[in-house]
Coordinates of C-alpha atoms in Angstrom, one line a residue:
M101 CA -13.0 -13.4 0.6
N102 CA -10.7 -14.0 3.6
L103 CA -7.0 -14.6 3.9
P104 CA -5.7 -18.1 3.8
L105 CA -5.4 -19.8 7.2
N106 CA -1.9 -20.2 8.5
K107 CA -0.9 -23.8 8.8
K108 CA 2.8 -23.1 10.0
K109 CA 4.0 -21.6 13.3
S110 CA 6.9 -20.0 11.4
S111 CA 5.0 -18.3 8.8
K112 CA 5.7 -14.7 8.2
V113 CA 3.5 -11.8 6.9
L114 CA 4.2 -8.4 5.4
I115 CA 1.5 -5.7 5.6
V116 CA 1.9 -2.5 3.5
E117 CA -0.3 0.4 4.5
G118 CA -1.8 2.9 2.0
G119 CA -2.3 6.7 2.2
G120 CA -2.3 8.2 -1.3
M121 CA 0.9 10.0 -2.0
R122 CA 2.2 9.2 1.5
G123 CA 2.9 5.9 -0.1
A124 CA 6.2 7.3 -1.4
F125 CA 7.5 6.3 2.2
A126 CA 6.5 2.6 1.6
G127 CA 7.9 2.9 -2.0
G128 CA 11.2 3.7 -0.5
V129 CA 11.0 1.0 2.1
L130 CA 10.0 -1.6 -0.5
S131 CA 12.7 -0.6 -3.0
A132 CA 15.4 -1.2 -0.2
M133 CA 13.6 -4.5 0.8
C134 CA 14.0 -5.8 -2.8
K135 CA 17.7 -5.8 -2.2
Y136 CA 18.2 -6.3 1.5
H137 CA 15.0 -8.4 2.5
P138 CA 13.3 -9.9 -0.6
A139 CA 9.8 -11.2 -0.6
D140 CA 10.8 -14.9 -0.2
N141 CA 11.3 -14.0 3.4
F142 CA 7.5 -13.8 3.7
D143 CA 4.7 -16.6 3.3
L144 CA 2.1 -13.9 2.6
V145 CA 2.2 -10.2 1.6
I146 CA -0.7 -7.9 1.8
G147 CA -1.2 -4.4 0.3
V148 CA -3.7 -1.7 1.1
S149 CA -4.5 1.4 -1.2
A150 CA -1.3 2.9 -2.7
G151 CA 0.8 0.4 -0.8
S152 CA -0.4 -2.4 -3.2
C153 CA 1.3 -0.7 -6.3
S154 CA 4.7 -0.7 -4.8
L155 CA 4.0 -4.2 -3.2
A156 CA 3.1 -5.7 -6.6
Y157 CA 6.7 -5.0 -7.9
Y158 CA 8.3 -6.1 -4.7
A159 CA 6.4 -9.5 -4.8
I160 CA 7.8 -10.3 -8.2
E161 CA 11.4 -9.0 -7.8
D162 CA 14.3 -11.0 -9.4
S163 CA 16.9 -11.1 -6.6
V164 CA 19.7 -11.1 -9.0
R165 CA 18.6 -8.5 -11.6
L166 CA 16.8 -6.2 -9.0
I167 CA 14.6 -4.6 -11.7
S168 CA 11.6 -4.0 -9.4
K169 CA 13.9 -2.1 -6.9
Q170 CA 14.7 0.5 -9.7
T171 CA 11.2 0.6 -11.1
I172 CA 9.6 1.5 -7.7
L173 CA 12.2 4.2 -7.5
D174 CA 11.7 5.5 -11.0
I175 CA 7.8 5.6 -10.6
W176 CA 7.8 7.6 -7.4
K177 CA 10.7 9.8 -8.2
R178 CA 10.1 10.6 -11.9
E179 CA 6.5 9.9 -12.8
L180 CA 4.0 11.2 -10.0
H181 CA 5.2 14.8 -9.5
G182 CA 3.6 18.0 -10.9
S183 CA 0.4 17.6 -12.7
K184 CA 1.3 14.3 -14.5
F185 CA -0.8 12.2 -12.0
I186 CA -2.9 14.7 -9.9
S187 CA -4.3 17.9 -11.2
L188 CA -7.2 20.1 -10.4
L189 CA -7.3 21.0 -14.2
N190 CA -8.6 17.5 -14.8
F191 CA -12.0 18.9 -13.8
L192 CA -12.0 20.8 -16.9
K193 CA -11.6 17.7 -19.0
G194 CA -14.3 16.0 -17.3
K195 CA -12.0 14.0 -15.2
K196 CA -11.5 13.5 -11.4
P197 CA -8.2 15.1 -10.0
L198 CA -6.3 11.8 -9.7
D199 CA -5.8 10.1 -13.2
Q200 CA -6.1 6.4 -12.6
Q201 CA -5.7 5.8 -16.3
Y202 CA -2.3 7.4 -16.2
L203 CA -1.3 5.4 -13.0
I204 CA -2.6 1.9 -13.7
D205 CA -3.1 1.7 -17.4
Y206 CA -0.2 3.5 -18.6
L207 CA 2.7 3.4 -15.8
L208 CA 1.8 0.0 -14.2
G209 CA 0.2 -1.6 -17.2
D210 CA 2.5 -0.5 -20.0
K211 CA 5.7 1.6 -19.4
Y212 CA 6.6 -0.3 -16.0
R213 CA 4.4 -3.3 -16.8
I214 CA 3.9 -5.4 -13.8
K215 CA 4.9 -8.9 -14.9
A216 CA 2.0 -10.5 -13.3
E217 CA 2.5 -13.8 -14.8
K218 CA 5.3 -14.4 -12.1
F219 CA 2.4 -14.3 -9.5
H220 CA 1.7 -17.8 -10.6
Q221 CA 5.1 -19.3 -10.3
K222 CA 5.6 -22.1 -8.0
N223 CA 7.7 -20.2 -5.6
A224 CA 6.0 -17.0 -5.7
V225 CA 4.7 -15.4 -2.4
P226 CA 0.9 -15.0 -2.2
F227 CA 0.2 -11.3 -2.7
Y228 CA -3.2 -10.2 -1.5
I229 CA -4.9 -6.7 -1.9
V230 CA -7.5 -5.3 0.6
V231 CA -10.7 -3.9 -1.0
S232 CA -13.9 -2.6 0.6
N233 CA -17.2 -4.0 -0.6
L234 CA -19.7 -1.1 -0.7
Q235 CA -22.6 -3.3 -0.7
T236 CA -21.8 -5.6 2.3
L237 CA -19.7 -2.8 4.1
L238 CA -17.1 -5.4 4.7
P239 CA -13.5 -5.6 3.7
E240 CA -12.4 -8.4 1.3
Y241 CA -8.8 -9.8 0.7
V242 CA -8.3 -10.8 -2.8
R243 CA -5.2 -12.7 -4.2
A244 CA -3.7 -10.9 -7.1
S245 CA -3.3 -12.9 -10.4
K246 CA -2.3 -11.9 -13.9
D247 CA -5.9 -11.7 -14.8
N248 CA -7.0 -9.3 -12.0
I249 CA -3.9 -7.2 -11.0
L250 CA -4.8 -4.0 -12.9
Q251 CA -8.4 -4.2 -12.0
L252 CA -7.6 -4.9 -8.2
L253 CA -5.1 -1.8 -8.3
K254 CA -7.8 0.5 -9.8
V255 CA -10.1 -0.5 -6.9
A256 CA -7.2 -0.1 -4.4
T257 CA -6.4 3.3 -5.6
S258 CA -10.1 4.5 -5.7
L259 CA -9.3 7.3 -3.4
P260 CA -12.6 9.0 -2.4
I261 CA -13.0 12.5 -3.8
A262 CA -9.6 12.5 -5.7
T263 CA -11.4 9.7 -7.9
K264 CA -14.9 8.6 -8.3
G265 CA -14.2 6.5 -5.2
K266 CA -15.7 3.2 -6.5
E267 CA -15.0 0.5 -9.2
W268 CA -17.3 -2.5 -10.3
I269 CA -15.8 -6.0 -10.3
G270 CA -18.5 -8.2 -12.0
Q271 CA -21.7 -7.4 -10.0
K272 CA -19.9 -6.0 -6.9
L273 CA -19.2 -2.4 -6.1
Y274 CA -15.9 -1.9 -4.5
S275 CA -13.6 0.9 -3.2
D276 CA -10.1 1.5 -1.6
G277 CA -9.6 -1.1 1.1
G278 CA -8.4 1.7 3.3
V279 CA -12.0 2.6 3.8
M280 CA -13.0 -0.4 5.7
D281 CA -9.7 -2.1 6.8
P282 CA -6.9 0.6 6.6
I283 CA -4.3 -1.6 8.4
P284 CA -5.3 -5.2 8.1
V285 CA -3.5 -6.7 11.3
K286 CA -6.7 -8.0 12.9
A287 CA -7.5 -10.0 9.8
V288 CA -4.0 -11.3 9.7
L289 CA -4.1 -12.5 13.4
E290 CA -7.6 -14.0 12.8
A291 CA -6.0 -16.1 10.0
G292 CA -3.5 -17.4 12.5
Y293 CA -0.2 -15.5 11.6
R294 CA 2.1 -14.7 14.5
D295 CA 5.0 -13.0 13.0
I296 CA 4.1 -9.8 11.2
T297 CA 6.2 -7.0 9.5
I298 CA 4.2 -3.6 9.0
V299 CA 5.1 -0.8 6.9
L300 CA 3.2 2.3 7.9
N301 CA 3.1 5.6 6.1
K302 CA 2.5 7.6 9.2
S303 CA 4.3 7.1 12.5
R304 CA 3.2 4.3 14.8
T305 CA 2.2 6.9 17.5
H306 CA -0.3 8.6 15.1
F307 CA -4.1 8.0 15.7
S308 CA -6.9 9.0 13.4
K309 CA -9.6 11.4 14.2
P310 CA -13.3 10.8 13.0
V311 CA -13.9 11.8 9.5
G312 CA -16.1 14.8 9.3
K313 CA -19.7 14.8 7.9
I314 CA -18.9 17.1 4.8
V315 CA -15.8 14.9 3.9
S316 CA -17.7 11.8 4.2
Y317 CA -20.5 12.9 2.2
L318 CA -18.2 14.2 -0.6
S319 CA -16.5 10.9 -0.6
F320 CA -19.7 8.8 -1.2
P321 CA -22.5 11.4 -2.1
T322 CA -24.6 8.7 -3.6
L323 CA -24.0 6.0 -0.9
P324 CA -25.1 7.4 2.3
N325 CA -24.5 4.1 4.2
V326 CA -21.0 4.0 3.2
A327 CA -20.6 7.7 4.0
K328 CA -21.9 6.9 7.4
F329 CA -19.4 4.0 7.9
L330 CA -16.6 6.2 6.9
R331 CA -17.7 8.9 9.4
D332 CA -18.4 6.4 12.3
K333 CA -16.1 3.4 12.0
H334 CA -13.2 4.2 9.8
H335 CA -11.2 5.9 12.6
I336 CA -12.1 3.1 15.0
A337 CA -10.8 0.5 12.8
Y338 CA -7.6 2.4 12.1
N339 CA -6.9 3.0 15.9
E340 CA -7.7 -0.5 16.9
A341 CA -5.1 -1.6 14.5
K342 CA -2.5 0.9 15.8
E343 CA -3.2 -0.3 19.3
I344 CA -2.4 -3.9 18.4
I345 CA 0.7 -2.8 16.7
N346 CA 1.9 -0.8 19.5
N347 CA 0.9 -3.4 22.2
P348 CA 1.0 -6.9 20.5
P349 CA -0.9 -9.7 22.3
K350 CA 1.2 -12.3 24.0
G351 CA 3.0 -14.6 21.5
I352 CA 2.7 -12.0 18.6
K353 CA 5.9 -10.7 17.0
I354 CA 5.4 -7.4 15.1
K355 CA 8.2 -5.5 13.4
I356 CA 7.4 -2.0 12.3
L357 CA 8.8 0.3 9.7
D358 CA 7.4 3.8 9.9
P359 CA 8.6 7.3 9.5
E360 CA 10.6 8.7 12.4
E361 CA 7.9 11.5 12.6
D362 CA 4.8 12.3 10.6
L363 CA 5.9 13.1 7.1
K364 CA 5.4 16.6 5.7
I365 CA 3.4 15.0 2.7
G366 CA -0.3 14.6 2.2
L367 CA -2.7 12.3 0.5
T368 CA -2.3 14.4 -2.8
T369 CA 1.1 16.0 -2.5
T370 CA 2.9 16.1 -6.0
N371 CA 5.8 18.3 -5.2
K372 CA 8.8 16.5 -6.6
K373 CA 11.4 17.4 -3.9
S374 CA 8.8 16.2 -1.2
L375 CA 8.4 12.8 -3.0
I376 CA 12.1 12.2 -3.4
Q377 CA 12.8 13.1 0.3
T378 CA 10.0 10.8 1.5
V379 CA 11.2 8.0 -0.8
N380 CA 14.8 8.4 0.5
H381 CA 13.5 8.4 4.0
G382 CA 11.8 5.1 3.5
W383 CA 14.9 3.6 1.9
E384 CA 17.0 4.7 4.9
V385 CA 14.5 3.2 7.5
A386 CA 14.5 -0.1 5.6
Y387 CA 18.3 0.0 5.1
R388 CA 18.9 0.5 8.8
M389 CA 16.6 -2.3 9.9
F390 CA 17.6 -4.9 7.3
N391 CA 21.2 -4.1 6.8
A392 CA 22.1 -3.1 10.3
Q393 CA 24.6 -6.1 10.5
K394 CA 26.7 -4.9 7.7
R395 CA 29.3 -2.3 8.3
R396 CA 29.6 -0.5 5.0
R397 CA 29.1 2.9 3.8
F398 CA 25.5 3.9 3.2
K399 CA 24.5 5.0 -0.3
R400 CA 21.2 6.7 -1.3
P401 CA 19.3 5.2 -4.2
S402 CA 19.7 6.8 -7.7

């Protein structure tokens, strides 16, 4: 499944990177963008991994009521800290450390239900999620709908080791899109888009090292070909994307929202103070970019 080909020179795309709990930065960015640069500024939005969760709310924001803005903040600041979402004690319950049922089924599917019917409105911006096909070893770009959104988000958040790392959709086996296309800027360029905004959860100057043999094996112990892909090619795909972002080809416009320095937060950090600080930093970065022309006193989100 590929991205739709661009048919207009003026088309704009938003890409949101994943990164587990580092996605708190993108959560802060997107909550601010709900207010200062809503989704109708884009012709296409694409999420990877954890970035897809916050992006799902951003894509359906009501520009008057701003419900999604507060929802994104509430989830990151109030619902994911401590042992609510990630806990080693889950092993004692026969579960993986990261509780996808809590995140996807309860939070996103019930308590803060994603109103996915809005994806089908006439003026809705097309929302795509990157997934990794573990059989073909190729990334796929799937448009979200009211029928597939929760299943897609389960795939997107199938963080290797922290979860079982894979989900079936029909007869196909998938994993987190970050495995095979962590920052899908090449796919966007190949589809003909020339004006791109990218939300990164690590600084633009960060480049990835190869995944070690032990980590790659633990990530996909029953899929040696996928483990080898992760070990041999993941860092190459990531670093190639970063090279493009930092040195765009002629005629390509890329706007970057990234942390001012690498955040002191990891893939599985659940410290409440760290999460709140990271969300607030994301808000500040987006506020400065999209509201710079307005001379008014800055206020942190509640």
